[in-house]
CSV table of C-alpha atoms and ligand atoms in Angstrom, one decimal:
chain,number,residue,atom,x,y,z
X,1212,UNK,CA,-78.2,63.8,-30.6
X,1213,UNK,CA,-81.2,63.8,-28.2
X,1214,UNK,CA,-80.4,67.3,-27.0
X,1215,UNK,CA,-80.2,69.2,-30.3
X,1216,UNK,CA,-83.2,67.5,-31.9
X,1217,UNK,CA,-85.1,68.2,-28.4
X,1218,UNK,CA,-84.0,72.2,-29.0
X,1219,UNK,CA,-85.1,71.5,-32.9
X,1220,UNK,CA,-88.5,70.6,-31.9
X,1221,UNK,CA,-88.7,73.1,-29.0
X,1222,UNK,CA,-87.4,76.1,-30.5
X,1223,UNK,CA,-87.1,75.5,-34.4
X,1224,UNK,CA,-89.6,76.6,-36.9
X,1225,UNK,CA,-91.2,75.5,-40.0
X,1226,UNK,CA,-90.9,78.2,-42.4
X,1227,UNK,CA,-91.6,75.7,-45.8
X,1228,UNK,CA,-91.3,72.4,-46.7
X,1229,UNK,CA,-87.7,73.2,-47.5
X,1230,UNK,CA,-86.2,75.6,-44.7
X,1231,UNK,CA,-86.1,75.3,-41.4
X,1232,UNK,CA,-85.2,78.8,-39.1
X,1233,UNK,CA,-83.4,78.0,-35.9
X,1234,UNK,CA,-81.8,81.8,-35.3
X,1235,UNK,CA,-83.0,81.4,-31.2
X,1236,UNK,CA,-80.2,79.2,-31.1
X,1237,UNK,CA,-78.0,78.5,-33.8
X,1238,UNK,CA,-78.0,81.0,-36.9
X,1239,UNK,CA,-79.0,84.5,-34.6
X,1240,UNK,CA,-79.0,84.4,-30.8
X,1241,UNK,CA,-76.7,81.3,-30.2
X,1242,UNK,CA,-77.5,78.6,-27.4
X,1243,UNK,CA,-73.8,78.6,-25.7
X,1244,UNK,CA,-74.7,75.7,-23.6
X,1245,UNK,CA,-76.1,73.2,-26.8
X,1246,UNK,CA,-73.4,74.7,-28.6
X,1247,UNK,CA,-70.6,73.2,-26.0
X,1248,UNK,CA,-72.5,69.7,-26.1
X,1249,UNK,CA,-72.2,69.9,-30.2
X,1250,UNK,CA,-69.1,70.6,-29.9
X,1251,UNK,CA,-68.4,67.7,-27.6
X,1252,UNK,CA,-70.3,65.7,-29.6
X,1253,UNK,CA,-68.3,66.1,-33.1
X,1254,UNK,CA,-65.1,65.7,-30.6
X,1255,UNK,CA,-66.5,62.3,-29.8
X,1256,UNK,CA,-66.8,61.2,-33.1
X,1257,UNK,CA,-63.6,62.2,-34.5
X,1258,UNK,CA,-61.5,61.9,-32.3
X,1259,UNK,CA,-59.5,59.1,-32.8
X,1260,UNK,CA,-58.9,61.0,-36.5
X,1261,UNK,CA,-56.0,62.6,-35.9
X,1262,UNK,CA,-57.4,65.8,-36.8
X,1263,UNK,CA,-54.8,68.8,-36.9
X,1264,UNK,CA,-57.1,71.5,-37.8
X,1265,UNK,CA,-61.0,72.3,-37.7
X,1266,UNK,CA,-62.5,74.0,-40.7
X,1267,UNK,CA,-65.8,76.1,-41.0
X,1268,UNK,CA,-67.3,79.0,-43.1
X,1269,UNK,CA,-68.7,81.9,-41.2
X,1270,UNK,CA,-70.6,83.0,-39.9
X,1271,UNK,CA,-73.0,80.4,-38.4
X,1272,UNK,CA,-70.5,77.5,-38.9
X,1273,UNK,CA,-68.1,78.9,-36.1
X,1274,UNK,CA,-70.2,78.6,-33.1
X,1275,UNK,CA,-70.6,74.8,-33.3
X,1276,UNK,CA,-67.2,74.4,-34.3
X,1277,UNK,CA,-65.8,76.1,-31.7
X,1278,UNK,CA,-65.5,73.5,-28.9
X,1279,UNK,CA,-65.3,70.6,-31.0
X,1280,UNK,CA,-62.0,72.4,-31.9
X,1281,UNK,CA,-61.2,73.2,-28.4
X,1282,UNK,CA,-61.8,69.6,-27.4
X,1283,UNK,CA,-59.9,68.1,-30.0
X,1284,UNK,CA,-57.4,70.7,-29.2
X,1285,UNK,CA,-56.7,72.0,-32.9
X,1286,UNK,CA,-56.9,75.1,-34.5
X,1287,UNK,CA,-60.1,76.5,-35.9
X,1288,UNK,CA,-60.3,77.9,-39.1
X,1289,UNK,CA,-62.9,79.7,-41.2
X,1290,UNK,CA,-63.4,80.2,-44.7
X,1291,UNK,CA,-64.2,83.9,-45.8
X,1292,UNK,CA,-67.0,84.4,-47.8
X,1293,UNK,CA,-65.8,88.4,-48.3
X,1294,UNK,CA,-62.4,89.9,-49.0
X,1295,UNK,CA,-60.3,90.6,-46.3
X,1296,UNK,CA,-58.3,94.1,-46.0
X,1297,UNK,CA,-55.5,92.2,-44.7
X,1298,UNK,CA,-56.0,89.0,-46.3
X,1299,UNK,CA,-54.9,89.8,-50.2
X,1300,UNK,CA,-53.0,87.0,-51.2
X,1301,UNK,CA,-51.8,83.7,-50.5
X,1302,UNK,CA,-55.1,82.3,-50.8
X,1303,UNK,CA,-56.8,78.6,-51.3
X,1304,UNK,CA,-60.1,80.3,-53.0
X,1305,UNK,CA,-63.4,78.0,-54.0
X,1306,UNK,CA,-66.6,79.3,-55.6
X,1307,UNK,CA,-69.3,78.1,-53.7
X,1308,UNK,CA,-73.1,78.5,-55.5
X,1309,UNK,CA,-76.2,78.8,-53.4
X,1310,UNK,CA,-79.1,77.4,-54.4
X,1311,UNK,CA,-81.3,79.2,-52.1
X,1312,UNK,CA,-79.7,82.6,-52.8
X,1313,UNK,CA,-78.7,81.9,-56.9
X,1314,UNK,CA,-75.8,83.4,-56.4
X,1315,UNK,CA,-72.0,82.3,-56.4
X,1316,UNK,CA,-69.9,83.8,-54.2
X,1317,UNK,CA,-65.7,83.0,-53.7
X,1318,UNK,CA,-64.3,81.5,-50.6
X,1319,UNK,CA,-60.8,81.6,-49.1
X,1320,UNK,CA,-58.3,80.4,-46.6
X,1321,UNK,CA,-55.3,81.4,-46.3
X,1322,UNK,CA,-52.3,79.3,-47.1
X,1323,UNK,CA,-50.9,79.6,-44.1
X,1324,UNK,CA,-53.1,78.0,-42.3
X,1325,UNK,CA,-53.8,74.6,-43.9
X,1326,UNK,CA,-51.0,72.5,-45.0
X,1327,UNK,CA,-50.5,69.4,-47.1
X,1328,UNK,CA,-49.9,66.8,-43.9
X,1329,UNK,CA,-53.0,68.2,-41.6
X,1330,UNK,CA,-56.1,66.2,-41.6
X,1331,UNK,CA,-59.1,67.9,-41.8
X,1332,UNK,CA,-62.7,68.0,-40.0
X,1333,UNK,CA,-64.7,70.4,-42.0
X,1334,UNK,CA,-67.7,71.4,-39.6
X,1335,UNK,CA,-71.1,73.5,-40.9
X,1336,UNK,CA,-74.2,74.4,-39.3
X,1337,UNK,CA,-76.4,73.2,-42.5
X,1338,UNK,CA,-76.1,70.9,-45.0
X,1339,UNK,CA,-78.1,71.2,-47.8
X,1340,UNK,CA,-77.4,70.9,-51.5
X,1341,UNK,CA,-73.7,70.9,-50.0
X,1342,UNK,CA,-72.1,73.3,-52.1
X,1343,UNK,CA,-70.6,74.9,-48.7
X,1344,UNK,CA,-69.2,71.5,-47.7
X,1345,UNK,CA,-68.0,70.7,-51.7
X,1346,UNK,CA,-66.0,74.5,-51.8
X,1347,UNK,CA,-64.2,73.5,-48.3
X,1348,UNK,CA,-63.5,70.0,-49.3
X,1349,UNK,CA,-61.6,71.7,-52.7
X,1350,UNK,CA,-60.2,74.1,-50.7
X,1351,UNK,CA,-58.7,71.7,-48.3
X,1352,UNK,CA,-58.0,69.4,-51.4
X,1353,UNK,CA,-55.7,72.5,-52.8
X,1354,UNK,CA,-53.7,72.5,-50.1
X,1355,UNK,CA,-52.6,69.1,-50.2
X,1356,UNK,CA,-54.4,67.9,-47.0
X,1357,UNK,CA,-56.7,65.4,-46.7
X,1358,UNK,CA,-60.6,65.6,-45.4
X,1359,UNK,CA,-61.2,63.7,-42.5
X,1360,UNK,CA,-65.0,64.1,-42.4
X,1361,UNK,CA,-68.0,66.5,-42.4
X,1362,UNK,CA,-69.2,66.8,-39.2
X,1363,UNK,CA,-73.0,68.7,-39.5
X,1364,UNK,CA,-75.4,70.4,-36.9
X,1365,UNK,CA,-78.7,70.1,-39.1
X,1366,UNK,CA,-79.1,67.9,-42.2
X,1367,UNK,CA,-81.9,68.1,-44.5
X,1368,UNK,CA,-81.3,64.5,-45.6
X,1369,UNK,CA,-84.4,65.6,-48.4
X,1370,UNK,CA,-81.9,67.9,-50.5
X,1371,UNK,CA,-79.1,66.5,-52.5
X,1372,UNK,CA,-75.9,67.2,-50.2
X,1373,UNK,CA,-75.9,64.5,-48.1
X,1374,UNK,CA,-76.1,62.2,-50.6
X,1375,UNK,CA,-73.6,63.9,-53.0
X,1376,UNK,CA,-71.2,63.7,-50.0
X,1377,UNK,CA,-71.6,60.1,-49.5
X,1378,UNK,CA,-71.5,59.5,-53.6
X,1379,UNK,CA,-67.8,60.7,-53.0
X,1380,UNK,CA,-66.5,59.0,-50.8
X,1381,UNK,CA,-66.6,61.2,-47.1
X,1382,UNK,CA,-67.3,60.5,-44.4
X,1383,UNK,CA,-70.2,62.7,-42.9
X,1384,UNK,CA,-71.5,62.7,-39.6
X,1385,UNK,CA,-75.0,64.6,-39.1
X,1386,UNK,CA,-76.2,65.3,-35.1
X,1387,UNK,CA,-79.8,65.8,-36.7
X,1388,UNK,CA,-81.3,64.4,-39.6
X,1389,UNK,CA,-84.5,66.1,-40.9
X,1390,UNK,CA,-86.3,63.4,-43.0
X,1391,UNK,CA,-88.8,66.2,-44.1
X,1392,UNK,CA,-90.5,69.2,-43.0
X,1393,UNK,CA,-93.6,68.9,-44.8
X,1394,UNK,CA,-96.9,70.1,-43.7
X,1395,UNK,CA,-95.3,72.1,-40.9
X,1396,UNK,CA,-94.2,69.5,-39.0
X,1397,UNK,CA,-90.8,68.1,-37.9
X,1398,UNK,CA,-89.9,64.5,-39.2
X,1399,UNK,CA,-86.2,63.7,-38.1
X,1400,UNK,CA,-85.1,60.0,-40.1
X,1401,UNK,CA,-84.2,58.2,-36.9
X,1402,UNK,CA,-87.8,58.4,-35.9
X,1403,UNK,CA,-89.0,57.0,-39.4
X,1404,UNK,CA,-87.1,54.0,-38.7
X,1405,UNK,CA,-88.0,53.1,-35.4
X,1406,UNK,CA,-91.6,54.2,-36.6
X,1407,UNK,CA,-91.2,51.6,-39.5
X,1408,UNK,CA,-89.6,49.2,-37.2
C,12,LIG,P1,-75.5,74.2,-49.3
C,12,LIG,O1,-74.3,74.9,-49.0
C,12,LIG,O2,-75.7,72.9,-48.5
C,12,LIG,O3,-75.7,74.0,-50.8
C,12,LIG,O4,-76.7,75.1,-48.9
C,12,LIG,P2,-77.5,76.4,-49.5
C,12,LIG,O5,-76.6,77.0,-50.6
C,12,LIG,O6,-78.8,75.9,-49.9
C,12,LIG,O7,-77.6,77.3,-48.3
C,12,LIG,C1,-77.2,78.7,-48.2
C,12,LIG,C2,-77.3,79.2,-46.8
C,12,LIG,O8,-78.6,78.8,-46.2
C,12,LIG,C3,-76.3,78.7,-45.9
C,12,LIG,O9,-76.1,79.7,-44.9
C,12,LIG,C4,-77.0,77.5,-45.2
C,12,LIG,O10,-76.4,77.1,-44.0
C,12,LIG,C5,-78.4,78.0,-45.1
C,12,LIG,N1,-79.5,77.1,-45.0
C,12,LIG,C6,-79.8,76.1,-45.9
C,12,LIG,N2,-80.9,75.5,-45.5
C,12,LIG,C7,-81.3,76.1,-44.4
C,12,LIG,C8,-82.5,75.9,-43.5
C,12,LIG,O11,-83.4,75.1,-43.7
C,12,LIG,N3,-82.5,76.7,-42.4
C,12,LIG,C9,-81.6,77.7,-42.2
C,12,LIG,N4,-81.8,78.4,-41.1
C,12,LIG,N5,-80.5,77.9,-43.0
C,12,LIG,C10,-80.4,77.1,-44.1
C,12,LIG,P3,-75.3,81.0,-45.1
C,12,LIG,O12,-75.9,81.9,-46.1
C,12,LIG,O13,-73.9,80.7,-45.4
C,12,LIG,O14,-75.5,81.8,-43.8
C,12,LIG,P4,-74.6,82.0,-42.5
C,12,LIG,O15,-73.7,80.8,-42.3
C,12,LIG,O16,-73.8,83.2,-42.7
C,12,LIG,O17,-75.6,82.1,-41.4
């Protein structure tokens, strides 16, 4: 998506060869306006899916899934990653690990609000290792519903997720697809093939 890899080049920055900070307009101060066209975007791709409900982890997840939800005109849902006072029970709960952070932490849904019947489009802002996407995908699993696809802002096609995802089967759409970020500079994978090409 010509847009969001324009705003990635523009506006992103290369903090390592491994992360990439994009808080002006996805993880901090959010770009409303690329977030609608992201939105649209995902919409475009799934929607002849039959999705019945949109599922994200918060916090950054829920901006770009925000429109694609409204366009597709289904419910959004996130996944909390921190107990809720009025959310005690009745829960679909997955332990998600994080490389970056070492730590695990539990996230839930409640069971109200996915069903076995609904189909699925799990939407993140990242993909990385995919331990986010892997601890919706159970959690939607536990439900009895069935995944529809990964729809991703920014994948760092370098680290394992993407492949991981594909290894089992789902479907995964990725607006951007960071070959590398090595020496500072941006290398998304379309361009390596044309460059190659
Ligand atoms: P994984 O789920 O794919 O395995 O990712 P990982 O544990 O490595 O990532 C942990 C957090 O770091 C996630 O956000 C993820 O979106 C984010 N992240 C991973 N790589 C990058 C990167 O290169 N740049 C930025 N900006 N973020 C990255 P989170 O902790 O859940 O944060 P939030 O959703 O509350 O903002």
């Amino acid at each position: 998506m010509q847009e969001l890899k324009n705003a990635i080049r523009e506006r992103g920055k290369v903090l390592s060869n491994d992360v990439l900070k994009v808080d002006t307009f996805l993880n901090h101060q959010i770009d409303t306006e690329l977030m609608a066209l992201v939105g649209k975007e995902f919409a475009a791709r799934f929607k002849n899916d039959g999705i019945t409900k949109v599922l994200t982890i918060e916090s950054s997840g829920i901006a770009p899934s925000f429109m694609a939800a409204t366009e597709l005109q289904a419910p959004l849902i996130f996944a909390r990653k921190k107990k809720s006072l009025t959310l005690t029970d009745n829960l679909l709960v997955s332990t998600v690990y994080s490389f970056t952070k070492q730590e695990s932490n539990d996230i839930s849904v409640s069971k109200d609000f996915i069903q076995g019947g609904d189909r699925v489009l799990i939407i993140d802002d990242f993909l990385a290792n995919g331990q986010a996407a892997f601890g919706l995908i159970e959690i939607v699993e536990q439900a009895g519903a069935s995944v529809a696809g990964i729809g991703i802002v920014i994948e760092k096609s370098f680290q394992e997720g993407r492949k991981n995802l594909d290894d089992a089967g789902y479907r995964v759409e990725s607006l951007a697809r960071l070959h590398d970020l090595n020496e500072g500079k941006i290398t998304f994978v379309d361009e390596l093939v044309s460059s190659h090409s």
